[in-house]
């Protein structure tokens, strides 16, 4: 076993995938690993632990084996309450124990908060993540940090990939009933999930094989149907846009930064796969305030988590 010490282990874990990297003091990635979802609210504690171990172990394998790390940041989705904090801390501690990693300074926090603080440092800013779930954090550049959304797929995550996919399924079932208008989503959703009949779609939603991740992936199908002129899909995307705009405006006012210059960073699969939503969000926020500075980046979210970790003392 290599007994050398590496500066930082950074982990970005969400409802779809987990990304772990080992970096030196200059921020250069030395090893990385990937796995499936590690949001315990989506895959359970055991599932989250397995994904974290898989990703972290793969990163260590690339540097020749397990090594000590000066600092570690586990930036994970699903940390929304004090109960969540305790549960996720327990999961991470089991990961560290099972892998026998020695960490000098360990930080466990919400993935959106971690990425925001890494990206903005001491500047006012907002980070909106719309992936499988949705959440937004704002920082006033001083000590005030506020959040909105992120209440999970069962009761929240408005405007997220899962939320869009769920509305797509609902629209197909309403069409089947005659309560809703005809929509291209019926064919496209069935094709995406590999079903032949709408009844098969319904049965799947109440089966053990039902997956939050699979429903979230339907957001791209809604965008495809919209581009083909489907009116139902456009309404779903417009509704999602309204929800995401509301998230941004809420934290802007709670952090009291609407009258000062601030950065706005948007991340997540919804913005990657749904160009219409991305453009609408950016245009409407700019109409609401001229103080916004859009931070456009093609970097993966892990880069901001790395910046967050390297600043730890």
PDB file of C-alpha atoms in Angstrom, residues 37-192:
ATOM      1  CA  UNK A  37     -26.490   7.358  -7.687  1.00  0.00           C
ATOM      2  CA  UNK A  38     -25.430   8.072  -4.097  1.00  0.00           C
ATOM      3  CA  UNK A  39     -28.386  10.159  -2.930  1.00  0.00           C
ATOM      4  CA  UNK A  40     -29.632   7.987  -0.081  1.00  0.00           C
ATOM      5  CA  UNK A  41     -33.175   9.333  -0.548  1.00  0.00           C
ATOM      6  CA  UNK A  42     -33.166   7.739  -4.000  1.00  0.00           C
ATOM      7  CA  UNK A  43     -31.168   4.521  -3.536  1.00  0.00           C
ATOM      8  CA  UNK A  44     -31.213   4.003   0.228  1.00  0.00           C
ATOM      9  CA  UNK A  45     -28.309   4.039   2.670  1.00  0.00           C
ATOM     10  CA  UNK A  46     -26.803   0.775   1.442  1.00  0.00           C
ATOM     11  CA  UNK A  47     -27.082   1.838  -2.189  1.00  0.00           C
ATOM     12  CA  UNK A  48     -25.438   5.173  -1.414  1.00  0.00           C
ATOM     13  CA  UNK A  49     -22.620   3.451   0.450  1.00  0.00           C
ATOM     14  CA  UNK A  50     -21.995   1.016  -2.412  1.00  0.00           C
ATOM     15  CA  UNK A  51     -21.854   3.798  -5.014  1.00  0.00           C
ATOM     16  CA  UNK A  52     -19.488   5.892  -2.890  1.00  0.00           C
ATOM     17  CA  UNK A  53     -17.165   2.954  -2.285  1.00  0.00           C
ATOM     18  CA  UNK A  54     -17.141   2.075  -5.987  1.00  0.00           C
ATOM     19  CA  UNK A  55     -16.302   5.623  -7.100  1.00  0.00           C
ATOM     20  CA  UNK A  56     -13.760   6.356  -4.365  1.00  0.00           C
ATOM     21  CA  UNK A  57     -12.023   2.991  -4.731  1.00  0.00           C
ATOM     22  CA  UNK A  58     -11.721   3.508  -8.494  1.00  0.00           C
ATOM     23  CA  UNK A  59     -10.054   6.882  -7.880  1.00  0.00           C
ATOM     24  CA  UNK A  60      -7.547   5.339  -5.473  1.00  0.00           C
ATOM     25  CA  UNK A  61      -6.869   2.494  -7.898  1.00  0.00           C
ATOM     26  CA  UNK A  62      -5.707   5.028 -10.485  1.00  0.00           C
ATOM     27  CA  UNK A  63      -3.018   6.304  -8.089  1.00  0.00           C
ATOM     28  CA  UNK A  64      -1.782   2.839  -7.260  1.00  0.00           C
ATOM     29  CA  UNK A  65      -3.826   1.976  -4.180  1.00  0.00           C
ATOM     30  CA  UNK A  66      -5.175   3.427  -0.954  1.00  0.00           C
ATOM     31  CA  UNK A  67      -3.334   6.475   0.351  1.00  0.00           C
ATOM     32  CA  UNK A  68      -3.878   8.992   3.137  1.00  0.00           C
ATOM     33  CA  UNK A  69      -5.529  12.296   2.267  1.00  0.00           C
ATOM     34  CA  UNK A  70      -5.064  15.670   3.920  1.00  0.00           C
ATOM     35  CA  UNK A  71      -8.646  16.775   3.223  1.00  0.00           C
ATOM     36  CA  UNK A  72     -11.850  15.284   1.870  1.00  0.00           C
ATOM     37  CA  UNK A  73     -15.125  16.839   0.728  1.00  0.00           C
ATOM     38  CA  UNK A  74     -18.162  14.625   0.264  1.00  0.00           C
ATOM     39  CA  UNK A  75     -20.640  16.891  -1.544  1.00  0.00           C
ATOM     40  CA  UNK A  76     -23.804  14.822  -1.657  1.00  0.00           C
ATOM     41  CA  UNK A  77     -27.403  15.344  -2.694  1.00  0.00           C
ATOM     42  CA  UNK A  78     -30.064  14.454  -0.135  1.00  0.00           C
ATOM     43  CA  UNK A  79     -28.663  16.465   2.791  1.00  0.00           C
ATOM     44  CA  UNK A  80     -31.653  18.694   3.467  1.00  0.00           C
ATOM     45  CA  UNK A  81     -32.422  18.366   7.190  1.00  0.00           C
ATOM     46  CA  UNK A  82     -30.563  17.677  10.436  1.00  0.00           C
ATOM     47  CA  UNK A  83     -31.779  14.074  10.204  1.00  0.00           C
ATOM     48  CA  UNK A  84     -30.321  13.811   6.698  1.00  0.00           C
ATOM     49  CA  UNK A  85     -27.002  15.161   7.979  1.00  0.00           C
ATOM     50  CA  UNK A  86     -26.775  12.414  10.602  1.00  0.00           C
ATOM     51  CA  UNK A  87     -27.760   9.663   8.162  1.00  0.00           C
ATOM     52  CA  UNK A  88     -25.332  10.768   5.443  1.00  0.00           C
ATOM     53  CA  UNK A  89     -22.537  11.299   7.961  1.00  0.00           C
ATOM     54  CA  UNK A  90     -23.045   7.711   9.082  1.00  0.00           C
ATOM     55  CA  UNK A  91     -22.932   6.457   5.489  1.00  0.00           C
ATOM     56  CA  UNK A  92     -19.724   8.362   4.742  1.00  0.00           C
ATOM     57  CA  UNK A  93     -18.075   7.215   7.959  1.00  0.00           C
ATOM     58  CA  UNK A  94     -18.822   3.590   7.022  1.00  0.00           C
ATOM     59  CA  UNK A  95     -17.276   4.195   3.604  1.00  0.00           C
ATOM     60  CA  UNK A  96     -14.131   5.661   5.170  1.00  0.00           C
ATOM     61  CA  UNK A  97     -13.918   2.822   7.691  1.00  0.00           C
ATOM     62  CA  UNK A  98     -14.479   0.051   5.136  1.00  0.00           C
ATOM     63  CA  UNK A  99     -11.793   1.474   2.858  1.00  0.00           C
ATOM     64  CA  UNK A 100      -9.413   2.211   5.761  1.00  0.00           C
ATOM     65  CA  UNK A 101      -8.777   5.760   4.549  1.00  0.00           C
ATOM     66  CA  UNK A 102      -7.063   8.190   6.901  1.00  0.00           C
ATOM     67  CA  UNK A 103      -8.394  11.737   6.406  1.00  0.00           C
ATOM     68  CA  UNK A 104      -7.023  14.798   8.149  1.00  0.00           C
ATOM     69  CA  UNK A 105     -10.007  17.107   7.609  1.00  0.00           C
ATOM     70  CA  UNK A 106     -13.376  15.678   6.511  1.00  0.00           C
ATOM     71  CA  UNK A 107     -16.274  17.841   5.298  1.00  0.00           C
ATOM     72  CA  UNK A 108     -19.703  16.427   4.439  1.00  0.00           C
ATOM     73  CA  UNK A 109     -22.261  18.841   2.990  1.00  0.00           C
ATOM     74  CA  UNK A 110     -25.025  19.344   0.440  1.00  0.00           C
ATOM     75  CA  UNK A 111     -23.684  19.111  -3.108  1.00  0.00           C
ATOM     76  CA  UNK A 112     -25.258  22.386  -4.252  1.00  0.00           C
ATOM     77  CA  UNK A 113     -23.929  24.329  -1.257  1.00  0.00           C
ATOM     78  CA  UNK A 114     -20.441  22.900  -1.701  1.00  0.00           C
ATOM     79  CA  UNK A 115     -20.334  23.718  -5.400  1.00  0.00           C
ATOM     80  CA  UNK A 116     -21.663  27.251  -4.803  1.00  0.00           C
ATOM     81  CA  UNK A 117     -19.049  28.092  -2.191  1.00  0.00           C
ATOM     82  CA  UNK A 118     -16.332  26.628  -4.385  1.00  0.00           C
ATOM     83  CA  UNK A 119     -17.463  28.631  -7.394  1.00  0.00           C
ATOM     84  CA  UNK A 120     -18.151  31.999  -5.782  1.00  0.00           C
ATOM     85  CA  UNK A 121     -15.569  32.021  -2.969  1.00  0.00           C
ATOM     86  CA  UNK A 122     -16.188  35.443  -1.340  1.00  0.00           C
ATOM     87  CA  UNK A 123     -18.516  36.837  -4.027  1.00  0.00           C
ATOM     88  CA  UNK A 124     -22.300  37.020  -4.086  1.00  0.00           C
ATOM     89  CA  UNK A 125     -23.766  34.260  -6.193  1.00  0.00           C
ATOM     90  CA  UNK A 126     -26.503  31.751  -6.878  1.00  0.00           C
ATOM     91  CA  UNK A 127     -26.142  28.134  -7.949  1.00  0.00           C
ATOM     92  CA  UNK A 128     -29.170  26.331  -9.349  1.00  0.00           C
ATOM     93  CA  UNK A 129     -28.914  22.607  -9.931  1.00  0.00           C
ATOM     94  CA  UNK A 130     -31.631  20.964 -12.008  1.00  0.00           C
ATOM     95  CA  UNK A 131     -30.712  17.344 -12.582  1.00  0.00           C
ATOM     96  CA  UNK A 132     -32.707  14.363 -11.392  1.00  0.00           C
ATOM     97  CA  UNK A 133     -33.745  16.694  -8.555  1.00  0.00           C
ATOM     98  CA  UNK A 134     -33.649  20.472  -8.170  1.00  0.00           C
ATOM     99  CA  UNK A 135     -32.247  22.833  -5.542  1.00  0.00           C
ATOM    100  CA  UNK A 136     -30.821  26.338  -5.352  1.00  0.00           C
ATOM    101  CA  UNK A 137     -28.436  28.059  -2.922  1.00  0.00           C
ATOM    102  CA  UNK A 138     -27.456  31.711  -2.703  1.00  0.00           C
ATOM    103  CA  UNK A 139     -24.529  33.396  -0.970  1.00  0.00           C
ATOM    104  CA  UNK A 140     -24.424  37.138  -0.253  1.00  0.00           C
ATOM    105  CA  UNK A 141     -20.624  37.235  -0.401  1.00  0.00           C
ATOM    106  CA  UNK A 142     -20.408  37.603   3.356  1.00  0.00           C
ATOM    107  CA  UNK A 143     -21.907  35.130   5.823  1.00  0.00           C
ATOM    108  CA  UNK A 144     -25.498  34.738   4.680  1.00  0.00           C
ATOM    109  CA  UNK A 145     -26.279  31.476   2.883  1.00  0.00           C
ATOM    110  CA  UNK A 146     -29.853  30.580   1.932  1.00  0.00           C
ATOM    111  CA  UNK A 147     -31.507  27.778   0.020  1.00  0.00           C
ATOM    112  CA  UNK A 148     -34.805  26.852  -1.597  1.00  0.00           C
ATOM    113  CA  UNK A 149     -36.177  23.621  -3.043  1.00  0.00           C
ATOM    114  CA  UNK A 150     -34.426  20.297  -2.841  1.00  0.00           C
ATOM    115  CA  UNK A 151     -37.218  18.555  -0.960  1.00  0.00           C
ATOM    116  CA  UNK A 152     -36.901  15.319  -2.896  1.00  0.00           C
ATOM    117  CA  UNK A 153     -38.833  13.611  -5.664  1.00  0.00           C
ATOM    118  CA  UNK A 154     -41.859  12.649  -3.586  1.00  0.00           C
ATOM    119  CA  UNK A 155     -42.911  16.144  -2.502  1.00  0.00           C
ATOM    120  CA  UNK A 156     -40.607  18.587  -4.269  1.00  0.00           C
ATOM    121  CA  UNK A 157     -37.802  18.898  -6.864  1.00  0.00           C
ATOM    122  CA  UNK A 158     -39.994  21.098  -9.050  1.00  0.00           C
ATOM    123  CA  UNK A 159     -38.578  21.737 -12.507  1.00  0.00           C
ATOM    124  CA  UNK A 160     -36.161  18.809 -12.216  1.00  0.00           C
ATOM    125  CA  UNK A 161     -35.673  15.940 -14.629  1.00  0.00           C
ATOM    126  CA  UNK A 162     -37.787  13.658 -12.443  1.00  0.00           C
ATOM    127  CA  UNK A 163     -40.529  16.282 -12.158  1.00  0.00           C
ATOM    128  CA  UNK A 164     -40.598  16.731 -15.945  1.00  0.00           C
ATOM    129  CA  UNK A 165     -40.594  12.959 -16.525  1.00  0.00           C
ATOM    130  CA  UNK A 166     -43.404  12.444 -14.017  1.00  0.00           C
ATOM    131  CA  UNK A 167     -45.525  15.066 -15.781  1.00  0.00           C
ATOM    132  CA  UNK A 168     -44.806  13.366 -19.102  1.00  0.00           C
ATOM    133  CA  UNK A 169     -46.138  10.055 -17.758  1.00  0.00           C
ATOM    134  CA  UNK A 170     -49.187  11.784 -16.292  1.00  0.00           C
ATOM    135  CA  UNK A 171     -49.907  13.396 -19.665  1.00  0.00           C
ATOM    136  CA  UNK A 172     -49.748  10.023 -21.415  1.00  0.00           C
ATOM    137  CA  UNK A 173     -52.179   8.487 -18.913  1.00  0.00           C
ATOM    138  CA  UNK A 174     -54.559  11.449 -19.229  1.00  0.00           C
ATOM    139  CA  UNK A 175     -54.477  11.053 -23.005  1.00  0.00           C
ATOM    140  CA  UNK A 176     -55.309   7.377 -22.580  1.00  0.00           C
ATOM    141  CA  UNK A 177     -58.307   8.311 -20.414  1.00  0.00           C
ATOM    142  CA  UNK A 178     -59.547  10.986 -22.760  1.00  0.00           C
ATOM    143  CA  UNK A 179     -58.956  13.643 -20.082  1.00  0.00           C
ATOM    144  CA  UNK A 180     -55.993  15.091 -21.943  1.00  0.00           C
ATOM    145  CA  UNK A 181     -55.157  15.967 -25.510  1.00  0.00           C
ATOM    146  CA  UNK A 182     -53.189  13.710 -27.800  1.00  0.00           C
ATOM    147  CA  UNK A 183     -49.450  13.978 -27.401  1.00  0.00           C
ATOM    148  CA  UNK A 184     -46.342  12.612 -29.096  1.00  0.00           C
ATOM    149  CA  UNK A 185     -45.141  11.719 -25.623  1.00  0.00           C
ATOM    150  CA  UNK A 186     -47.193   8.542 -25.703  1.00  0.00           C
ATOM    151  CA  UNK A 187     -45.056   7.011 -28.438  1.00  0.00           C
ATOM    152  CA  UNK A 188     -41.749   8.565 -27.353  1.00  0.00           C
ATOM    153  CA  UNK A 189     -42.066   7.624 -23.680  1.00  0.00           C
ATOM    154  CA  UNK A 190     -43.019   4.036 -24.509  1.00  0.00           C
ATOM    155  CA  UNK A 191     -40.077   3.781 -26.925  1.00  0.00           C
ATOM    156  CA  UNK A 192     -37.670   5.224 -24.377  1.00  0.00           C
TER     157      UNK A 192
END
